[in-house]
Every structure is written in C-alpha cells, then in structure tokens.
XYZ file of N, CA and C in Angstrom:
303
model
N 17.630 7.948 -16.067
C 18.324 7.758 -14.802
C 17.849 6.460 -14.171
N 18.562 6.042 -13.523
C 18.254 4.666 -13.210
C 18.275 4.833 -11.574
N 17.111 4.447 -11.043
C 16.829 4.601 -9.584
C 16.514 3.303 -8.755
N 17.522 1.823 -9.306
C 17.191 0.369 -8.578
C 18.076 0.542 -7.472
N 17.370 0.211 -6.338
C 17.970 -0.022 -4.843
C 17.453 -1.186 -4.620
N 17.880 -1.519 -3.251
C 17.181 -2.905 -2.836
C 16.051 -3.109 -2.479
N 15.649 -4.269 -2.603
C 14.260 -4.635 -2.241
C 14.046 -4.836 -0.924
N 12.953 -3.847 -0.933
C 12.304 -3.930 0.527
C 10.769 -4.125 0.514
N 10.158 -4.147 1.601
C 9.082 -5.085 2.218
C 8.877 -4.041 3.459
N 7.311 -2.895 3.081
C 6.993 -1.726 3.841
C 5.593 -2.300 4.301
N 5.172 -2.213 5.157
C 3.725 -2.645 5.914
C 2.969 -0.787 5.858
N 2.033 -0.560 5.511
C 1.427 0.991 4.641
C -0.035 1.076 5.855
N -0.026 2.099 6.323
C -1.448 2.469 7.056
C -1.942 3.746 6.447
N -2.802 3.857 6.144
C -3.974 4.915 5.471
C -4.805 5.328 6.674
N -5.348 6.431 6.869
C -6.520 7.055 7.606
C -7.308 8.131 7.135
N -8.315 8.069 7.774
C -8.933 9.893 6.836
C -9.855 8.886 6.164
N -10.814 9.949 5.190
C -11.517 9.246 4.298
C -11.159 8.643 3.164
N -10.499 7.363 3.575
C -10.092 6.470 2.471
C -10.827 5.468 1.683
N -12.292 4.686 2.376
C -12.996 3.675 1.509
C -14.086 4.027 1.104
N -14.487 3.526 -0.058
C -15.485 3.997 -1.017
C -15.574 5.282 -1.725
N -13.887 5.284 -1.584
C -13.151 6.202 -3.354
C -12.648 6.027 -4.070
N -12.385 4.541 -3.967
C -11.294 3.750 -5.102
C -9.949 3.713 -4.980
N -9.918 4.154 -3.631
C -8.548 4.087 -2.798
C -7.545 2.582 -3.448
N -8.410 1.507 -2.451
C -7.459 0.268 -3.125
C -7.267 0.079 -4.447
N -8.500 0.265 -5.399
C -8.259 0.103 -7.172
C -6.926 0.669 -7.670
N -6.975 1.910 -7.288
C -6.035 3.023 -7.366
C -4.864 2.819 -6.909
N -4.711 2.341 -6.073
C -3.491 2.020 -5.270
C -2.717 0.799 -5.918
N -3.626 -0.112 -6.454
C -3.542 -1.413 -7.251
C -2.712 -1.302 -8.394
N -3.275 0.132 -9.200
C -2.928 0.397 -10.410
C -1.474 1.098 -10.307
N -1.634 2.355 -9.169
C -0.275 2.690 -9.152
C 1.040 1.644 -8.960
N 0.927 1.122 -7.895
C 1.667 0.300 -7.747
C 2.265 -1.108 -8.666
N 0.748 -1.301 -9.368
C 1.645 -1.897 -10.631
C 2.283 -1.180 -11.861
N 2.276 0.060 -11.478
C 2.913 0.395 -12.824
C 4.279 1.425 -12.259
N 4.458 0.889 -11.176
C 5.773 1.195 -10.133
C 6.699 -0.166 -10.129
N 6.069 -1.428 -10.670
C 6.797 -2.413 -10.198
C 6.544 -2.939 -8.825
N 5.307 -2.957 -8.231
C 5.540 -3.117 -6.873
C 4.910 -4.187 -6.290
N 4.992 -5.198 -5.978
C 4.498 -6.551 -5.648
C 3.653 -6.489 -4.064
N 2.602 -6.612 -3.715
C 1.971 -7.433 -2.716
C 0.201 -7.378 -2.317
N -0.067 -6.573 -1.058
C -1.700 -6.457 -1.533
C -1.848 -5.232 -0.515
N -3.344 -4.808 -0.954
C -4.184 -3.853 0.084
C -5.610 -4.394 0.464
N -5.747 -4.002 1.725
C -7.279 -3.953 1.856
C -8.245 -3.410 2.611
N -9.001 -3.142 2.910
C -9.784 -2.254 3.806
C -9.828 -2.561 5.545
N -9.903 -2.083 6.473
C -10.063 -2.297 7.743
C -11.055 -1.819 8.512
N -11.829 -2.736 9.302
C -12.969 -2.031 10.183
C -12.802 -0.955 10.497
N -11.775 -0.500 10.783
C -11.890 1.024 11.885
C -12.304 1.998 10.308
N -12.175 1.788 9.181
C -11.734 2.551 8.099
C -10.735 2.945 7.634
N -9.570 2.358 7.743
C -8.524 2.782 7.014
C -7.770 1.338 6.571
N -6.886 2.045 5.239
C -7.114 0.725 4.367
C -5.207 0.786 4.879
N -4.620 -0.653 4.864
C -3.571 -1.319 4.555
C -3.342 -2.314 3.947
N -2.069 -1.746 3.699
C -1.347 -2.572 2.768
C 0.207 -3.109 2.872
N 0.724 -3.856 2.169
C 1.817 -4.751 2.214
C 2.677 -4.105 1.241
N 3.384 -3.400 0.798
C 4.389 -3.262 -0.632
C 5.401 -4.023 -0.672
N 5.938 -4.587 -1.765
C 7.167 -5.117 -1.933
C 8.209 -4.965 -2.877
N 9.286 -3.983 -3.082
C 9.396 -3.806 -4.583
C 10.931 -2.761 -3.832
N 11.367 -2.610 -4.988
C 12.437 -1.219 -5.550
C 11.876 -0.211 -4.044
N 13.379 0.355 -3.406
C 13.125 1.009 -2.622
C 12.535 2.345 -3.219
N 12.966 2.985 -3.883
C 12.887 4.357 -4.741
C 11.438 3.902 -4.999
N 10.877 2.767 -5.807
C 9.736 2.694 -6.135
C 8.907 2.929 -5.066
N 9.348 2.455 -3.820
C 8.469 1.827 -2.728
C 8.147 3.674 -2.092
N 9.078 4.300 -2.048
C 9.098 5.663 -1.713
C 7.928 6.422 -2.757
N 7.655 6.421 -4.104
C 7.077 6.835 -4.690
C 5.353 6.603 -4.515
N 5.783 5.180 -4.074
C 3.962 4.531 -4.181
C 3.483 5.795 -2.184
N 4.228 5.012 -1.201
C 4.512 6.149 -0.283
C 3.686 7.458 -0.248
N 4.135 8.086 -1.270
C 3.789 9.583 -1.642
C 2.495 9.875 -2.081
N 2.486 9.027 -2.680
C 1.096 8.951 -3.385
C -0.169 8.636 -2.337
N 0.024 7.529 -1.756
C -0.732 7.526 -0.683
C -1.215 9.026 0.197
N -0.140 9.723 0.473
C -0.124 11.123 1.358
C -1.391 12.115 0.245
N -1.818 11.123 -0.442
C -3.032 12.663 -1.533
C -4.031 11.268 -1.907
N -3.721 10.059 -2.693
C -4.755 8.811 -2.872
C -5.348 9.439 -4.234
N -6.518 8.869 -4.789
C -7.203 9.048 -5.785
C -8.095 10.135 -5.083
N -8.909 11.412 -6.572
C -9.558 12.271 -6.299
C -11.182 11.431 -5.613
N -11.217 12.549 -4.275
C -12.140 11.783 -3.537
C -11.888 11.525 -2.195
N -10.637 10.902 -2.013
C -10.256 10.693 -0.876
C -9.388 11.653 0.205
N -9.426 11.988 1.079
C -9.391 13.133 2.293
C -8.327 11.974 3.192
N -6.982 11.746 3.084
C -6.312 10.967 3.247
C -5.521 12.274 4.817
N -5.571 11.524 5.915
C -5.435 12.199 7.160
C -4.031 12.089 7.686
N -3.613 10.631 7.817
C -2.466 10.200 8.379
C -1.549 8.965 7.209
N -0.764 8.403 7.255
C 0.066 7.796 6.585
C 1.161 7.153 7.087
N 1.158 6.208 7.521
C 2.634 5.810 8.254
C 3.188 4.461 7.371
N 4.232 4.149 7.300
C 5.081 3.328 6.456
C 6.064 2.563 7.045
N 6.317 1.202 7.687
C 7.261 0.675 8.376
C 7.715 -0.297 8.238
N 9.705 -0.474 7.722
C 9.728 -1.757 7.093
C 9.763 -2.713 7.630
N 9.001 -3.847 7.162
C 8.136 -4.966 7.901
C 9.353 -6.778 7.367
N 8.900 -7.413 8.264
C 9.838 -8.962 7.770
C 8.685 -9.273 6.908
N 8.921 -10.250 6.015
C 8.413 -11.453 5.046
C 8.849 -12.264 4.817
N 8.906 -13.579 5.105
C 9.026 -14.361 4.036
C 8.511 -15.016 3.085
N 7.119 -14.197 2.352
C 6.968 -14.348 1.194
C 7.329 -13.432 0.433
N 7.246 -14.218 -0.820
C 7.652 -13.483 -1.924
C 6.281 -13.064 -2.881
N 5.762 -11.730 -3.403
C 4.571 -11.508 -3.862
C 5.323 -11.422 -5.371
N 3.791 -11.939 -5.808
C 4.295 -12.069 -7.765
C 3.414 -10.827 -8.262
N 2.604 -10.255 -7.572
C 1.757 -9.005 -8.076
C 1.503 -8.291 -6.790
N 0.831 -6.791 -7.026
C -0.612 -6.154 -6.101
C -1.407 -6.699 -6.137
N -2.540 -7.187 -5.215
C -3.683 -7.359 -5.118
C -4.809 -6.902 -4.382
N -5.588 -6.740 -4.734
C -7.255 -6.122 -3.463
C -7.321 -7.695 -2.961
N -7.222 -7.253 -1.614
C -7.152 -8.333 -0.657
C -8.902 -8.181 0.239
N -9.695 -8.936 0.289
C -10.872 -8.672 1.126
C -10.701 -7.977 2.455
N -11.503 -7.713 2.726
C -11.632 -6.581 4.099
C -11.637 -7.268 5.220
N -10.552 -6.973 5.964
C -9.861 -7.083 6.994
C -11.084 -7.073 8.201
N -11.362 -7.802 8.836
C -12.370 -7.942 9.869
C -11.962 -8.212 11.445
N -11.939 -7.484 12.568
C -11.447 -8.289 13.843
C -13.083 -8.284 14.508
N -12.426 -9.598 15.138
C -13.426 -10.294 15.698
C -14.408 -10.152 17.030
C-alpha cells in the first residue's frame, strides 16, 4: 500500500523522562528508516525537541513513537505542531543541547 502525502515540516516536544535513555539515538534511527529528514536535541528544562521533515503518514508514525520512545524512557507529554521552514534537511541529526541563557 502506498501511503505518500505531502511534505510537511512538524516542530516535536518530548517531556517526562526523556534524556539519558537514548531517546535522541533512537529517535535518529527511527526516523531514518521512516524517511524523515531534520534534527533533535536535548533542552535544559529536560525535554528533548525536534524538527521532522518528511511524508505526512511518515511524519504521523515517527509522532507515535515518540508517545512510548526507546525502553527506558517514561515519556509524559508530546505535542506536535506544523511549523514554517525554509530549509530543506538532507538527513536526521543529534543536534547539541539546546541551552538558554
């Protein structure tokens, strides 16, 4: 079955116990093997975001996954909102940890 829709561009918030379970690795991996182009990374408060870019259906799947994460992680809240870009991402990446000042 073939599930290509359009490409969209979702801005991803994580909460709960998400860092130092392999949350982003994990997230890295799923998402590349979803097709899904952009990055994640950790945030002071503790919860990790991320950028997706890819196949809506895909983008829904990676989504889901987040709502459970890799074994380990105690994933609380989840919100997903489609965001502007104008870049274009050529992969996922672990993006360094997000710091405010």
């Amino acid at each position: 079955m073939n599930h290509k829709s359009e490409t969209v561009t979702v801005r991803i918030a994580i909460t709960g116990r998400v860092q130092g379970v392999g949350f982003r690795e994990s997230m890295r991996a799923v998402a590349g093997a979803l097709e899904i182009n952009g990055w994640v990374r950790n945030c002071d408060d503790g919860s990790v975001e991320a950028l997706a870019q890819g196949d809506e259906y895909a983008i829904e799947q990676l989504v889901a996954w987040c709502h459970n994460g890799p074994p380990g992680a105690n994933v609380k809240f989840v919100t997903a909102q489609l965001a502007e870009s104008s870049e274009t991402f050529i992969a996922f990446s672990r993006w360094p940890d997000y710091r405010e000042n």
